[in-house]
PDB file of C-alpha atoms in Angstrom:
ATOM      1  CA  MET A 192     -31.636  -5.011 -26.374  1.00 58.00           C
ATOM      2  CA  SER A 193     -28.495  -3.431 -27.825  1.00 72.00           C
ATOM      3  CA  LYS A 194     -25.216  -4.119 -26.091  1.00 82.00           C
ATOM      4  CA  ARG A 195     -23.691  -1.344 -24.046  1.00 89.00           C
ATOM      5  CA  ASP A 196     -20.388   0.177 -25.015  1.00 92.00           C
ATOM      6  CA  TYR A 197     -17.569  -1.708 -23.280  1.00 93.00           C
ATOM      7  CA  TYR A 198     -15.934   1.503 -22.052  1.00 93.00           C
ATOM      8  CA  GLU A 199     -19.264   2.564 -20.570  1.00 93.00           C
ATOM      9  CA  VAL A 200     -19.641  -0.831 -18.874  1.00 92.00           C
ATOM     10  CA  LEU A 201     -16.288  -0.482 -17.102  1.00 93.00           C
ATOM     11  CA  GLY A 202     -16.686   3.243 -16.515  1.00 94.00           C
ATOM     12  CA  VAL A 203     -13.424   4.256 -18.211  1.00 93.00           C
ATOM     13  CA  SER A 204     -12.668   6.674 -21.012  1.00 92.00           C
ATOM     14  CA  ARG A 205     -11.718   5.452 -24.484  1.00 90.00           C
ATOM     15  CA  SER A 206      -8.200   6.714 -23.806  1.00 89.00           C
ATOM     16  CA  GLY A 207      -7.991   4.839 -20.498  1.00 89.00           C
ATOM     17  CA  SER A 208      -4.771   2.966 -19.783  1.00 90.00           C
ATOM     18  CA  ASP A 209      -4.434  -0.774 -19.205  1.00 88.00           C
ATOM     19  CA  ALA A 210      -4.120   0.002 -15.498  1.00 88.00           C
ATOM     20  CA  ASP A 211      -7.375   2.003 -15.568  1.00 91.00           C
ATOM     21  CA  ILE A 212      -9.182  -0.905 -17.253  1.00 92.00           C
ATOM     22  CA  LYS A 213      -7.792  -3.467 -14.822  1.00 90.00           C
ATOM     23  CA  ARG A 214      -8.650  -1.278 -11.829  1.00 90.00           C
ATOM     24  CA  ALA A 215     -12.206  -0.723 -13.056  1.00 92.00           C
ATOM     25  CA  TYR A 216     -12.783  -4.434 -13.704  1.00 91.00           C
ATOM     26  CA  ARG A 217     -11.373  -5.422 -10.319  1.00 88.00           C
ATOM     27  CA  LYS A 218     -13.832  -3.039  -8.636  1.00 90.00           C
ATOM     28  CA  LEU A 219     -16.815  -4.419 -10.585  1.00 91.00           C
ATOM     29  CA  ALA A 220     -15.720  -8.039 -10.013  1.00 87.00           C
ATOM     30  CA  ARG A 221     -15.610  -7.434  -6.277  1.00 86.00           C
ATOM     31  CA  LYS A 222     -19.070  -5.869  -6.431  1.00 89.00           C
ATOM     32  CA  TYR A 223     -20.976  -8.257  -8.680  1.00 88.00           C
ATOM     33  CA  HIS A 224     -19.253 -11.668  -8.573  1.00 84.00           C
ATOM     34  CA  PRO A 225     -21.755 -14.390  -7.503  1.00 80.00           C
ATOM     35  CA  ASP A 226     -19.421 -15.365  -4.646  1.00 77.00           C
ATOM     36  CA  VAL A 227     -20.280 -12.099  -2.892  1.00 81.00           C
ATOM     37  CA  ASN A 228     -23.439 -10.711  -4.506  1.00 83.00           C
ATOM     38  CA  LYS A 229     -26.617 -12.782  -4.569  1.00 84.00           C
ATOM     39  CA  GLU A 230     -28.920  -9.965  -5.719  1.00 87.00           C
ATOM     40  CA  SER A 231     -30.994 -10.294  -8.853  1.00 87.00           C
ATOM     41  CA  GLY A 232     -29.143  -8.990 -11.890  1.00 87.00           C
ATOM     42  CA  ALA A 233     -25.683  -9.158 -10.281  1.00 87.00           C
ATOM     43  CA  ILE A 234     -24.644 -12.146 -12.419  1.00 88.00           C
ATOM     44  CA  ASP A 235     -25.619 -10.349 -15.624  1.00 89.00           C
ATOM     45  CA  LYS A 236     -23.629  -7.277 -14.589  1.00 90.00           C
ATOM     46  CA  PHE A 237     -20.642  -9.430 -13.752  1.00 89.00           C
ATOM     47  CA  LYS A 238     -20.820 -11.218 -17.119  1.00 89.00           C
ATOM     48  CA  GLU A 239     -21.118  -7.884 -18.898  1.00 91.00           C
ATOM     49  CA  ALA A 240     -18.088  -6.474 -17.059  1.00 91.00           C
ATOM     50  CA  THR A 241     -16.052  -9.636 -17.710  1.00 90.00           C
ATOM     51  CA  GLU A 242     -16.877  -9.527 -21.414  1.00 91.00           C
ATOM     52  CA  ALA A 243     -15.838  -5.870 -21.593  1.00 91.00           C
ATOM     53  CA  TYR A 244     -12.607  -6.577 -19.724  1.00 92.00           C
ATOM     54  CA  GLU A 245     -11.771  -9.542 -21.942  1.00 89.00           C
ATOM     55  CA  VAL A 246     -11.849  -7.306 -25.005  1.00 91.00           C
ATOM     56  CA  LEU A 247     -10.366  -4.076 -23.667  1.00 93.00           C
ATOM     57  CA  SER A 248      -7.513  -5.777 -21.818  1.00 89.00           C
ATOM     58  CA  ASP A 249      -6.272  -7.395 -25.052  1.00 90.00           C
ATOM     59  CA  ALA A 250      -4.482  -4.916 -27.325  1.00 89.00           C
ATOM     60  CA  LYS A 251      -5.558  -6.576 -30.611  1.00 90.00           C
ATOM     61  CA  LYS A 252      -9.173  -7.035 -29.572  1.00 91.00           C
ATOM     62  CA  ARG A 253      -9.322  -3.498 -28.235  1.00 91.00           C
ATOM     63  CA  ARG A 254      -8.033  -2.027 -31.506  1.00 89.00           C
ATOM     64  CA  MET A 255     -10.589  -4.015 -33.476  1.00 89.00           C
ATOM     65  CA  TYR A 256     -13.377  -3.009 -31.082  1.00 89.00           C
ATOM     66  CA  ASP A 257     -12.343   0.659 -31.258  1.00 89.00           C
ATOM     67  CA  GLU A 258     -12.602   0.517 -35.051  1.00 86.00           C
ATOM     68  CA  TYR A 259     -15.651  -1.662 -35.606  1.00 84.00           C
ATOM     69  CA  GLY A 260     -17.501  -1.759 -32.290  1.00 86.00           C
ATOM     70  CA  HIS A 261     -19.636  -4.807 -31.521  1.00 81.00           C
ATOM     71  CA  ALA A 262     -19.888  -5.618 -35.246  1.00 73.00           C
ATOM     72  CA  GLY A 263     -16.417  -7.182 -35.153  1.00 61.00           C
ATOM     73  CA  GLY A 264     -13.843  -6.461 -37.839  1.00 49.00           C
ATOM     74  CA  PRO A 265     -11.011  -7.887 -39.932  1.00 47.00           C
ATOM     75  CA  ARG A 266      -9.456 -11.120 -38.763  1.00 41.00           C
ATOM     76  CA  MET A 267      -6.628 -10.819 -36.272  1.00 39.00           C
ATOM     77  CA  SER A 268      -4.337 -12.085 -38.998  1.00 37.00           C
ATOM     78  CA  GLY A 269      -5.365  -9.321 -41.361  1.00 41.00           C
ATOM     79  CA  GLY A 270      -8.254 -10.628 -43.472  1.00 41.00           C
ATOM     80  CA  PRO A 271     -10.575  -8.011 -44.998  1.00 42.00           C
ATOM     81  CA  GLY A 272     -14.091  -7.032 -44.188  1.00 41.00           C
ATOM     82  CA  PRO A 273     -16.224  -6.233 -41.194  1.00 41.00           C
ATOM     83  CA  GLY A 274     -17.809  -9.238 -39.546  1.00 40.00           C
ATOM     84  CA  ALA A 275     -14.978 -11.550 -40.557  1.00 39.00           C
ATOM     85  CA  GLY A 276     -13.082 -11.260 -37.294  1.00 40.00           C
ATOM     86  CA  MET A 277     -12.497 -14.263 -35.028  1.00 41.00           C
ATOM     87  CA  GLY A 278     -13.371 -16.856 -37.598  1.00 40.00           C
ATOM     88  CA  GLY A 279     -16.384 -15.041 -39.031  1.00 40.00           C
ATOM     89  CA  MET A 280     -17.984 -14.228 -35.670  1.00 41.00           C
ATOM     90  CA  ASP A 281     -18.665 -10.724 -34.461  1.00 46.00           C
ATOM     91  CA  PHE A 282     -17.945  -9.776 -30.860  1.00 47.00           C
ATOM     92  CA  GLN A 283     -21.434 -10.632 -29.729  1.00 47.00           C
ATOM     93  CA  ASP A 284     -21.170 -14.172 -31.182  1.00 45.00           C
ATOM     94  CA  PHE A 285     -17.669 -14.588 -29.833  1.00 43.00           C
ATOM     95  CA  PHE A 286     -18.770 -13.746 -26.307  1.00 43.00           C
ATOM     96  CA  SER A 287     -22.043 -15.677 -26.315  1.00 42.00           C
ATOM     97  CA  GLY A 288     -20.288 -18.003 -23.882  1.00 39.00           C
ATOM     98  CA  ALA A 289     -20.135 -15.146 -21.372  1.00 38.00           C
ATOM     99  CA  ALA A 290     -23.821 -14.424 -21.866  1.00 38.00           C
ATOM    100  CA  SER A 291     -24.662 -18.027 -21.013  1.00 39.00           C
ATOM    101  CA  GLY A 292     -22.192 -18.278 -18.144  1.00 39.00           C
ATOM    102  CA  GLY A 293     -19.803 -20.344 -20.247  1.00 38.00           C
ATOM    103  CA  PHE A 294     -16.675 -18.213 -20.340  1.00 38.00           C
ATOM    104  CA  GLY A 295     -13.524 -20.296 -20.127  1.00 37.00           C
ATOM    105  CA  ARG A 296     -14.064 -23.697 -18.562  1.00 35.00           C
ATOM    106  CA  GLY A 297     -17.455 -25.390 -18.762  1.00 35.00           C
ATOM    107  CA  GLY A 298     -20.903 -23.870 -18.954  1.00 37.00           C
ATOM    108  CA  GLY A 299     -22.125 -23.374 -22.477  1.00 37.00           C
ATOM    109  CA  GLY A 300     -21.198 -23.166 -26.114  1.00 37.00           C
ATOM    110  CA  GLY A 301     -18.959 -26.229 -26.023  1.00 36.00           C
ATOM    111  CA  ARG A 302     -15.954 -23.952 -25.571  1.00 35.00           C
ATOM    112  CA  GLY A 303     -14.283 -25.746 -22.717  1.00 37.00           C
ATOM    113  CA  GLY A 304     -14.433 -29.138 -21.146  1.00 36.00           C
ATOM    114  CA  GLY A 305     -15.043 -30.061 -17.531  1.00 35.00           C
ATOM    115  CA  GLY A 306     -14.776 -27.594 -14.725  1.00 36.00           C
ATOM    116  CA  GLY A 307     -17.430 -26.207 -12.480  1.00 34.00           C
ATOM    117  CA  GLY A 308     -18.075 -22.959 -10.719  1.00 37.00           C
ATOM    118  CA  PHE A 309     -18.811 -19.663 -12.327  1.00 44.00           C
ATOM    119  CA  MET A 310     -16.526 -19.354 -15.371  1.00 48.00           C
ATOM    120  CA  GLY A 311     -14.357 -21.904 -13.607  1.00 49.00           C
ATOM    121  CA  MET A 312     -13.046 -19.091 -11.395  1.00 60.00           C
ATOM    122  CA  GLY A 313     -13.985 -17.880  -7.947  1.00 65.00           C
ATOM    123  CA  LEU A 314     -13.608 -14.235  -7.003  1.00 67.00           C
ATOM    124  CA  ASP A 315     -10.235 -14.877  -5.346  1.00 64.00           C
ATOM    125  CA  ASP A 316      -8.979 -16.571  -8.518  1.00 64.00           C
ATOM    126  CA  ILE A 317     -10.037 -13.607 -10.637  1.00 68.00           C
ATOM    127  CA  LEU A 318      -8.459 -11.013  -8.376  1.00 68.00           C
ATOM    128  CA  GLN A 319      -5.223 -13.019  -8.202  1.00 60.00           C
ATOM    129  CA  SER A 320      -5.069 -13.405 -11.979  1.00 62.00           C
ATOM    130  CA  LEU A 321      -5.485  -9.789 -12.984  1.00 63.00           C
ATOM    131  CA  ARG A 322      -1.800  -9.413 -13.747  1.00 48.00           C
ATOM    132  CA  GLY A 323      -2.423 -12.131 -16.328  1.00 48.00           C
ATOM    133  CA  LYS A 324      -5.747 -12.348 -18.204  1.00 46.00           C
ATOM    134  CA  MET A 325      -8.551 -14.853 -18.616  1.00 43.00           C
ATOM    135  CA  SER A 326      -8.854 -16.420 -22.029  1.00 41.00           C
ATOM    136  CA  GLY A 327     -12.209 -16.182 -23.783  1.00 40.00           C
ATOM    137  CA  VAL A 328     -11.825 -19.471 -25.649  1.00 37.00           C
ATOM    138  CA  GLY A 329     -10.456 -22.827 -24.609  1.00 38.00           C
ATOM    139  CA  GLY A 330      -9.786 -22.258 -20.918  1.00 42.00           C
ATOM    140  CA  ARG A 331      -7.591 -19.765 -19.083  1.00 45.00           C
ATOM    141  CA  ARG A 332      -4.200 -18.389 -19.819  1.00 45.00           C
ATOM    142  CA  PRO A 333      -1.650 -18.906 -17.026  1.00 47.00           C
ATOM    143  CA  VAL A 334      -2.697 -16.818 -14.056  1.00 59.00           C
ATOM    144  CA  ASN A 335      -0.568 -14.745 -11.751  1.00 72.00           C
ATOM    145  CA  LEU A 336      -0.072 -16.817  -8.616  1.00 81.00           C
ATOM    146  CA  ASP A 337       1.381 -14.047  -6.458  1.00 85.00           C
ATOM    147  CA  ILE A 338      -0.774 -12.704  -3.647  1.00 85.00           C
ATOM    148  CA  GLU A 339      -0.553  -9.691  -1.365  1.00 87.00           C
ATOM    149  CA  GLN A 340      -1.155  -9.429   2.362  1.00 88.00           C
ATOM    150  CA  ARG A 341      -1.179  -6.185   4.350  1.00 90.00           C
ATOM    151  CA  VAL A 342       0.156  -5.772   7.876  1.00 92.00           C
ATOM    152  CA  THR A 343       0.207  -2.738  10.138  1.00 93.00           C
ATOM    153  CA  LEU A 344       3.077  -2.327  12.605  1.00 94.00           C
ATOM    154  CA  GLU A 345       3.696  -0.090  15.576  1.00 94.00           C
ATOM    155  CA  PHE A 346       6.602   2.270  14.925  1.00 94.00           C
ATOM    156  CA  THR A 347       8.992   0.600  17.373  1.00 92.00           C
ATOM    157  CA  LYS A 348       8.385  -2.864  15.903  1.00 91.00           C
ATOM    158  CA  ALA A 349       9.046  -1.561  12.408  1.00 92.00           C
ATOM    159  CA  ALA A 350      12.202   0.190  13.642  1.00 92.00           C
ATOM    160  CA  LYS A 351      13.631  -2.802  15.534  1.00 89.00           C
ATOM    161  CA  GLY A 352      12.191  -5.628  13.427  1.00 90.00           C
ATOM    162  CA  ALA A 353       9.558  -8.159  14.390  1.00 91.00           C
ATOM    163  CA  THR A 354       8.076 -11.558  13.617  1.00 93.00           C
ATOM    164  CA  VAL A 355       4.459 -11.241  12.484  1.00 92.00           C
ATOM    165  CA  PRO A 356       1.924 -14.087  12.228  1.00 92.00           C
ATOM    166  CA  ILE A 357       0.071 -14.065   8.903  1.00 89.00           C
ATOM    167  CA  VAL A 358      -3.014 -16.104   8.021  1.00 86.00           C
ATOM    168  CA  VAL A 359      -3.006 -16.974   4.314  1.00 81.00           C
ATOM    169  CA  LYS A 360      -6.370 -17.757   2.712  1.00 76.00           C
ATOM    170  CA  ARG A 361      -6.451 -19.671  -0.537  1.00 70.00           C
ATOM    171  CA  GLY A 362      -9.531 -20.311  -2.634  1.00 65.00           C
ATOM    172  CA  SER A 363     -13.068 -19.512  -1.570  1.00 64.00           C
ATOM    173  CA  GLY A 364     -16.083 -21.204  -0.110  1.00 63.00           C
ATOM    174  CA  ALA A 365     -16.011 -24.663   1.456  1.00 64.00           C
ATOM    175  CA  SER A 366     -12.991 -25.690  -0.607  1.00 65.00           C
ATOM    176  CA  GLY A 367     -10.860 -22.791   0.647  1.00 71.00           C
ATOM    177  CA  THR A 368      -7.910 -23.405   2.965  1.00 77.00           C
ATOM    178  CA  THR A 369      -5.996 -21.305   5.494  1.00 82.00           C
ATOM    179  CA  GLU A 370      -2.382 -21.483   6.637  1.00 84.00           C
ATOM    180  CA  LYS A 371      -0.691 -19.588   9.464  1.00 89.00           C
ATOM    181  CA  ILE A 372       2.908 -18.575   8.855  1.00 90.00           C
ATOM    182  CA  ASN A 373       5.382 -16.352  10.712  1.00 92.00           C
ATOM    183  CA  VAL A 374       7.006 -13.622   8.647  1.00 92.00           C
ATOM    184  CA  LYS A 375      10.187 -11.853   9.758  1.00 92.00           C
ATOM    185  CA  ILE A 376      10.027  -8.095   9.279  1.00 92.00           C
ATOM    186  CA  PRO A 377      13.554  -6.634   9.010  1.00 91.00           C
ATOM    187  CA  PRO A 378      14.603  -3.692  11.233  1.00 91.00           C
ATOM    188  CA  GLY A 379      13.992  -0.269   9.730  1.00 89.00           C
ATOM    189  CA  VAL A 380      11.228  -1.330   7.342  1.00 90.00           C
ATOM    190  CA  ARG A 381       9.537   1.662   5.718  1.00 89.00           C
ATOM    191  CA  ASN A 382       5.876   2.474   5.294  1.00 89.00           C
ATOM    192  CA  GLY A 383       4.667   0.894   2.033  1.00 90.00           C
ATOM    193  CA  ALA A 384       7.585  -1.564   1.791  1.00 91.00           C
ATOM    194  CA  LYS A 385       7.033  -4.968   0.161  1.00 91.00           C
ATOM    195  CA  ILE A 386       8.507  -8.109   1.683  1.00 91.00           C
ATOM    196  CA  ARG A 387       8.606 -11.231  -0.485  1.00 91.00           C
ATOM    197  CA  VAL A 388       7.836 -14.648   0.976  1.00 91.00           C
ATOM    198  CA  ARG A 389       8.665 -17.298  -1.602  1.00 90.00           C
ATOM    199  CA  GLY A 390       6.244 -20.120  -2.327  1.00 88.00           C
ATOM    200  CA  LYS A 391       3.431 -18.841  -0.123  1.00 87.00           C
ATOM    201  CA  GLY A 392       1.197 -17.480  -2.872  1.00 83.00           C
ATOM    202  CA  ALA A 393      -1.654 -19.157  -4.701  1.00 80.00           C
ATOM    203  CA  GLU A 394      -1.247 -22.762  -5.855  1.00 78.00           C
ATOM    204  CA  GLN A 395      -2.424 -24.400  -9.071  1.00 75.00           C
ATOM    205  CA  ARG A 396      -3.472 -28.011  -9.464  1.00 72.00           C
ATOM    206  CA  ASP A 397      -0.191 -28.839 -11.159  1.00 74.00           C
ATOM    207  CA  GLY A 398       1.640 -27.849  -7.966  1.00 77.00           C
ATOM    208  CA  ARG A 399       2.985 -24.500  -9.161  1.00 80.00           C
ATOM    209  CA  LYS A 400       3.016 -21.869  -6.410  1.00 83.00           C
ATOM    210  CA  GLY A 401       3.356 -18.126  -6.456  1.00 86.00           C
ATOM    211  CA  ASP A 402       4.914 -15.834  -3.886  1.00 89.00           C
ATOM    212  CA  MET A 403       3.312 -13.771  -1.178  1.00 88.00           C
ATOM    213  CA  TYR A 404       4.143 -10.083  -0.828  1.00 91.00           C
ATOM    214  CA  ILE A 405       3.704  -8.479   2.579  1.00 92.00           C
ATOM    215  CA  ILE A 406       2.831  -4.777   2.213  1.00 93.00           C
ATOM    216  CA  VAL A 407       3.783  -2.963   5.406  1.00 94.00           C
ATOM    217  CA  SER A 408       2.013   0.034   6.909  1.00 93.00           C
ATOM    218  CA  VAL A 409       3.872   1.743   9.762  1.00 93.00           C
ATOM    219  CA  LYS A 410       1.923   3.766  12.311  1.00 93.00           C
ATOM    220  CA  GLU A 411       3.163   7.253  13.111  1.00 92.00           C
ATOM    221  CA  HIS A 412       4.801   7.612  16.505  1.00 95.00           C
ATOM    222  CA  PRO A 413       3.571  10.330  18.880  1.00 95.00           C
ATOM    223  CA  TYR A 414       7.045  11.818  19.465  1.00 95.00           C
ATOM    224  CA  PHE A 415       9.682  10.002  17.367  1.00 96.00           C
ATOM    225  CA  LYS A 416      10.174  11.593  13.940  1.00 94.00           C
ATOM    226  CA  VAL A 417      12.089   9.675  11.265  1.00 92.00           C
ATOM    227  CA  SER A 418      14.266  10.895   8.418  1.00 91.00           C
ATOM    228  CA  GLY A 419      16.031   8.095   6.584  1.00 88.00           C
ATOM    229  CA  ASN A 420      17.518   5.914   9.326  1.00 91.00           C
ATOM    230  CA  ASN A 421      17.746   8.785  11.824  1.00 95.00           C
ATOM    231  CA  ILE A 422      15.293   9.591  14.605  1.00 96.00           C
ATOM    232  CA  THR A 423      14.629  12.979  16.187  1.00 97.00           C
ATOM    233  CA  VAL A 424      12.870  13.506  19.510  1.00 97.00           C
ATOM    234  CA  GLU A 425      12.153  16.916  21.059  1.00 97.00           C
ATOM    235  CA  ILE A 426      13.098  17.219  24.738  1.00 97.00           C
ATOM    236  CA  PRO A 427      11.877  20.148  26.867  1.00 97.00           C
ATOM    237  CA  ILE A 428      14.260  21.502  29.512  1.00 96.00           C
ATOM    238  CA  SER A 429      14.021  24.345  32.012  1.00 95.00           C
ATOM    239  CA  ILE A 430      15.881  27.650  31.915  1.00 92.00           C
ATOM    240  CA  THR A 431      18.112  26.592  34.801  1.00 92.00           C
ATOM    241  CA  GLU A 432      18.867  23.224  33.194  1.00 95.00           C
ATOM    242  CA  ALA A 433      19.885  25.040  30.023  1.00 95.00           C
ATOM    243  CA  ALA A 434      22.030  27.553  31.883  1.00 93.00           C
ATOM    244  CA  LEU A 435      23.673  25.250  34.429  1.00 94.00           C
ATOM    245  CA  GLY A 436      23.582  21.941  32.558  1.00 96.00           C
ATOM    246  CA  ALA A 437      21.749  18.818  33.676  1.00 96.00           C
ATOM    247  CA  LYS A 438      21.240  15.119  33.190  1.00 97.00           C
ATOM    248  CA  VAL A 439      17.825  14.239  31.747  1.00 97.00           C
ATOM    249  CA  ASP A 440      16.116  10.997  30.804  1.00 96.00           C
ATOM    250  CA  VAL A 441      15.428  10.637  27.069  1.00 97.00           C
ATOM    251  CA  PRO A 442      13.356   7.933  25.303  1.00 96.00           C
ATOM    252  CA  THR A 443      14.896   5.806  22.545  1.00 96.00           C
ATOM    253  CA  ILE A 444      13.492   2.816  20.682  1.00 94.00           C
ATOM    254  CA  ASP A 445      15.670   0.668  22.987  1.00 92.00           C
ATOM    255  CA  GLY A 446      14.251   2.226  26.161  1.00 94.00           C
ATOM    256  CA  MET A 447      15.114   5.229  28.325  1.00 96.00           C
ATOM    257  CA  THR A 448      18.666   6.545  28.477  1.00 96.00           C
ATOM    258  CA  THR A 449      20.318   9.432  30.352  1.00 97.00           C
ATOM    259  CA  VAL A 450      21.665  12.355  28.345  1.00 97.00           C
ATOM    260  CA  THR A 451      23.954  15.096  29.623  1.00 97.00           C
ATOM    261  CA  ILE A 452      22.802  18.613  28.734  1.00 96.00           C
ATOM    262  CA  PRO A 453      25.872  20.876  28.579  1.00 96.00           C
ATOM    263  CA  ALA A 454      25.773  24.160  30.491  1.00 95.00           C
ATOM    264  CA  GLY A 455      24.777  27.047  28.257  1.00 93.00           C
ATOM    265  CA  THR A 456      22.660  24.934  25.900  1.00 95.00           C
ATOM    266  CA  SER A 457      20.313  26.950  23.694  1.00 94.00           C
ATOM    267  CA  SER A 458      16.856  26.064  22.434  1.00 94.00           C
ATOM    268  CA  GLY A 459      17.054  24.388  19.025  1.00 95.00           C
ATOM    269  CA  GLN A 460      20.409  22.692  19.654  1.00 96.00           C
ATOM    270  CA  ARG A 461      20.658  19.018  18.725  1.00 97.00           C
ATOM    271  CA  LEU A 462      22.526  16.389  20.698  1.00 97.00           C
ATOM    272  CA  ARG A 463      23.513  13.186  18.877  1.00 97.00           C
ATOM    273  CA  LEU A 464      23.074   9.678  20.226  1.00 97.00           C
ATOM    274  CA  ALA A 465      25.125   7.497  17.878  1.00 95.00           C
ATOM    275  CA  GLY A 466      23.593   4.208  16.744  1.00 94.00           C
ATOM    276  CA  LYS A 467      20.214   4.827  18.356  1.00 94.00           C
ATOM    277  CA  GLY A 468      18.276   5.257  15.114  1.00 94.00           C
ATOM    278  CA  VAL A 469      16.492   2.634  13.003  1.00 91.00           C
ATOM    279  CA  GLY A 470      18.020  -0.203  11.009  1.00 86.00           C
ATOM    280  CA  ALA A 471      20.409  -2.998  11.907  1.00 82.00           C
ATOM    281  CA  GLY A 472      24.164  -3.398  12.264  1.00 82.00           C
ATOM    282  CA  ASP A 473      26.307  -0.811  10.562  1.00 83.00           C
ATOM    283  CA  LYS A 474      23.239   0.512   8.744  1.00 85.00           C
ATOM    284  CA  ARG A 475      21.585   1.665  11.949  1.00 91.00           C
ATOM    285  CA  GLY A 476      21.126   5.423  12.092  1.00 94.00           C
ATOM    286  CA  ASP A 477      21.452   7.941  14.925  1.00 96.00           C
ATOM    287  CA  GLN A 478      19.009   9.620  17.269  1.00 97.00           C
ATOM    288  CA  PHE A 479      19.041  13.384  17.668  1.00 98.00           C
ATOM    289  CA  VAL A 480      17.774  15.106  20.803  1.00 97.00           C
ATOM    290  CA  LEU A 481      16.268  18.457  19.857  1.00 97.00           C
ATOM    291  CA  ILE A 482      16.393  20.867  22.802  1.00 97.00           C
ATOM    292  CA  LYS A 483      13.420  23.056  23.614  1.00 97.00           C
ATOM    293  CA  ILE A 484      13.759  25.479  26.537  1.00 96.00           C
ATOM    294  CA  VAL A 485      10.444  25.892  28.331  1.00 95.00           C
ATOM    295  CA  ALA A 486       9.950  28.773  30.760  1.00 91.00           C
ATOM    296  CA  ASP A 487       7.934  28.214  33.924  1.00 90.00           C
ATOM    297  CA  LYS A 488       4.668  30.162  33.765  1.00 89.00           C
ATOM    298  CA  ASN A 489       4.041  29.892  37.513  1.00 91.00           C
ATOM    299  CA  ILE A 490       7.035  31.515  39.246  1.00 90.00           C
ATOM    300  CA  SER A 491       6.870  32.039  43.000  1.00 93.00           C
ATOM    301  CA  ASP A 492       7.660  35.410  44.526  1.00 93.00           C
ATOM    302  CA  LYS A 493      10.963  34.081  45.813  1.00 94.00           C
ATOM    303  CA  GLY A 494      11.796  32.578  42.445  1.00 90.00           C
ATOM    304  CA  ARG A 495      11.050  35.863  40.707  1.00 91.00           C
ATOM    305  CA  ALA A 496      13.263  37.735  43.145  1.00 94.00           C
ATOM    306  CA  LEU A 497      16.127  35.335  42.539  1.00 91.00           C
ATOM    307  CA  LEU A 498      15.743  35.647  38.761  1.00 88.00           C
ATOM    308  CA  GLU A 499      15.744  39.438  39.005  1.00 90.00           C
ATOM    309  CA  GLU A 500      18.866  39.265  41.154  1.00 91.00           C
ATOM    310  CA  PHE A 501      20.464  36.930  38.609  1.00 88.00           C
ATOM    311  CA  GLN A 502      19.572  39.273  35.756  1.00 87.00           C
ATOM    312  CA  ALA A 503      21.077  42.207  37.583  1.00 89.00           C
ATOM    313  CA  CYS A 504      24.381  40.491  38.249  1.00 90.00           C
ATOM    314  CA  GLN A 505      24.628  38.566  34.983  1.00 85.00           C
ATOM    315  CA  GLN A 506      24.502  41.108  32.200  1.00 84.00           C
ATOM    316  CA  HIS A 507      23.809  39.126  29.037  1.00 83.00           C
ATOM    317  CA  ASP A 508      22.317  40.338  25.762  1.00 86.00           C
ATOM    318  CA  PRO A 509      21.316  37.318  23.652  1.00 85.00           C
ATOM    319  CA  ARG A 510      20.503  39.592  20.695  1.00 87.00           C
ATOM    320  CA  LYS A 511      23.834  41.414  20.472  1.00 86.00           C
ATOM    321  CA  ASP A 512      24.892  39.366  17.420  1.00 86.00           C
ATOM    322  CA  ALA A 513      21.481  39.401  15.730  1.00 87.00           C
ATOM    323  CA  PRO A 514      21.708  40.278  12.013  1.00 90.00           C
ATOM    324  CA  TRP A 515      19.537  43.370  12.441  1.00 90.00           C
ATOM    325  CA  ARG A 516      21.882  44.887  15.053  1.00 79.00           C
TER     326      ARG A 516
END
C-alpha cells in the first residue's frame, strides 16, 4: 500500500506554518496514542502521524520531502541524486522504525538501546515535548520540561489575590506521580494571565526540572465591570434621592460601603471611590459608582398629587440647554 502524503496525514495544507503542524500533531496524538486509545488501528494511525510530524516539523527534512516526496532526495549535506538522502535511505526506509514501533528508544531496527514503552514516550511526555521535537534516530532531543495548568477564579479572588491549591500530575499510568502545591495568585490578575512557578514542571531522570505556568481564567462578575485597574458598578436611585440627596449602600470588592449621593444628582453621573479598584498597594485602581435614576412605576394617588404639586411650584426645564433648542 502506498504511503499517504504527510500533509494529508496531519490534515494541514502544504503552506501550513510550524504552529499549524504542531497543533495538528498534538490533536492526533491525543486521539490515537496507545495510552488513551485501545481501538484496532489506533497504533498505526499514531505511528503514521508521528512519522509525518517528524519530517514536517524539521525544516531540512520538510524541504527535502516537499521536493522529492517519499522517494527521499539529496543528502542533508548537499550530495546529489534522489534516493541518496539520509545515508542512502529514502524516507520510507528512514522511518521503518516508526512502522515497527521502534521510533527513538527501543523497539526495532537497532536504532536505540534500552527503554520501554511506546517510542519510549507516554502521551504526557509527547505533549510536554512539543516545543522541542522527538529525534527519529538515536533517542530523543532534549524535551521541553515546562508544563501548563489552568485555574478558574471568581472575580473577587482575582481582584484581591488568592492562594490556590494545584495538583500536579507527572508521567502516566502506574508510574505517574501527583504533588499538591499552593500557588499565590497576585491581586488584579487578568483573564488569560500566566503565572510562573519555578521548578514545578516535568522532571527528567538526570534531575533537570522545568517550570509550571498557571494560566488564569477569571469569571465575569454579575455587576462589577473592569477597565484596567478600575471598577464600575451601576447603582439605581429614586427621583427623590437624586433631587434631595441620600446615603446609599454600595458594594465593593472589600464589602459594602456607604456613599453620599449629592442633592441634584443626575442619571449617568459617576462618583469616585478612591483605592477601591483592583490591584495592590499604589497600583490599586478606583471604583466608580454610575448613577441610574429609576422612576417608580406604581405611584399612589397621594404620591401623584404631591408630585403634581411639586411640579407646579418648582418650574424646571431640564431640556432648556439641549443642543437642539
